[in-house]
Amino acid sequence: MKYQIAQLNIARMIGKNIEDPIMTEFVAQLDEINLLAEQSAGFVWRLKSDDGNATSYNPYNDDRLIINFSVWENTDTLREFVYNSAHRFVMRDRKKWFENFGQPYYVLWYVPEGSIPTIDEAVERLAYLQQHGPSSYAFDFKQIFERSE
């Protein structure tokens, strides 16, 4: 069986919600960055509502937390998008819009090729990483666990 990599990342906005004026510059980039992700090598799927992004999803019942949730062919293609595409500028500027989370704010895990994990599973994987640290169940870019195919 072949596997792909799922990722969830969350961020706590400095503003009271996504419509807060402090978030304007971030929101203005969403469509462009999401399109870049979809056109990137290794991209498989991303969570999005009818408006084209995932900012309306609120699995934490906190209007200040937003999520990004996607599936990629492997960790290398995901890392390339996150750190070596125009997305890196969003990462560089994130302190303008988001608080320091103080604990892991993203998680990676393997999913069987062709399957799409649920939001509940993603939230559970991040909670596991936050409570137990990296493992083959939930990990980060600092400590990637290989999965044999």
CSV table of C-alpha atoms in Angstrom, one decimal, residues 51-119:
chain,number,residue,atom,x,y,z
A,51,ASP,CA,-15.4,30.6,-0.6
A,52,GLY,CA,-12.2,28.8,-1.6
A,53,ASN,CA,-10.4,28.6,1.8
A,54,ALA,CA,-10.8,27.0,5.2
A,55,THR,CA,-11.2,30.0,7.4
A,56,SER,CA,-14.9,29.3,8.0
A,57,TYR,CA,-14.1,25.9,9.6
A,58,ASN,CA,-14.0,26.1,13.4
A,59,PRO,CA,-13.3,22.7,14.9
A,60,TYR,CA,-11.8,24.3,18.1
A,61,ASN,CA,-14.9,26.5,18.7
A,62,ASP,CA,-12.6,29.5,18.9
A,63,ASP,CA,-13.2,32.4,16.4
A,64,ARG,CA,-9.5,33.4,16.7
A,65,LEU,CA,-8.2,30.0,15.6
A,66,ILE,CA,-8.0,29.2,11.9
A,67,ILE,CA,-6.9,26.0,10.3
A,68,ASN,CA,-5.2,24.8,7.1
A,69,PHE,CA,-5.6,21.1,6.2
A,70,SER,CA,-4.2,19.3,3.2
A,71,VAL,CA,-2.8,16.1,1.7
A,72,TRP,CA,0.5,15.9,-0.3
A,73,GLU,CA,2.3,13.1,-2.1
A,74,ASN,CA,5.1,13.2,0.4
A,75,THR,CA,6.9,15.3,3.0
A,76,ASP,CA,9.5,16.6,0.4
A,77,THR,CA,6.8,18.2,-1.8
A,78,LEU,CA,5.0,19.7,1.2
A,79,ARG,CA,8.3,21.1,2.6
A,80,GLU,CA,9.1,22.6,-0.8
A,81,PHE,CA,5.8,24.4,-0.9
A,82,VAL,CA,5.9,25.6,2.7
A,83,TYR,CA,9.5,26.8,2.8
A,84,ASN,CA,10.7,27.4,-0.8
A,85,SER,CA,7.7,28.9,-2.6
A,86,ALA,CA,6.0,32.3,-2.2
A,87,HIS,CA,4.4,30.7,0.9
A,88,ARG,CA,7.7,31.3,2.7
A,89,PHE,CA,6.8,35.1,2.8
A,90,VAL,CA,3.6,34.3,4.7
A,91,MET,CA,5.6,32.2,7.1
A,92,ARG,CA,8.1,35.1,7.5
A,93,ASP,CA,5.4,37.6,8.2
A,94,ARG,CA,3.2,35.4,10.4
A,95,LYS,CA,4.0,37.4,13.6
A,96,LYS,CA,2.0,40.3,12.1
A,97,TRP,CA,-1.2,38.3,12.2
A,98,PHE,CA,-0.8,35.4,14.6
A,99,GLU,CA,0.2,34.9,18.3
A,100,ASN,CA,3.1,32.7,19.3
A,101,PHE,CA,1.2,29.4,19.9
A,102,GLY,CA,3.6,28.1,22.5
A,103,GLN,CA,3.2,24.5,21.5
A,104,PRO,CA,3.1,22.5,18.3
A,105,TYR,CA,0.8,24.2,15.8
A,106,TYR,CA,1.1,21.8,12.9
A,107,VAL,CA,1.2,18.0,12.6
A,108,LEU,CA,2.0,15.6,9.8
A,109,TRP,CA,0.9,12.0,9.5
A,110,TYR,CA,0.5,9.3,6.8
A,111,VAL,CA,-2.7,8.4,5.1
A,112,PRO,CA,-3.3,5.6,2.6
A,113,GLU,CA,-3.0,7.0,-1.0
A,114,GLY,CA,-6.3,8.3,-2.2
A,115,SER,CA,-8.0,8.7,1.2
A,116,ILE,CA,-8.9,12.0,2.7
A,117,PRO,CA,-8.7,12.3,6.5
A,118,THR,CA,-11.4,14.0,8.6
A,119,ILE,CA,-11.1,17.2,10.5
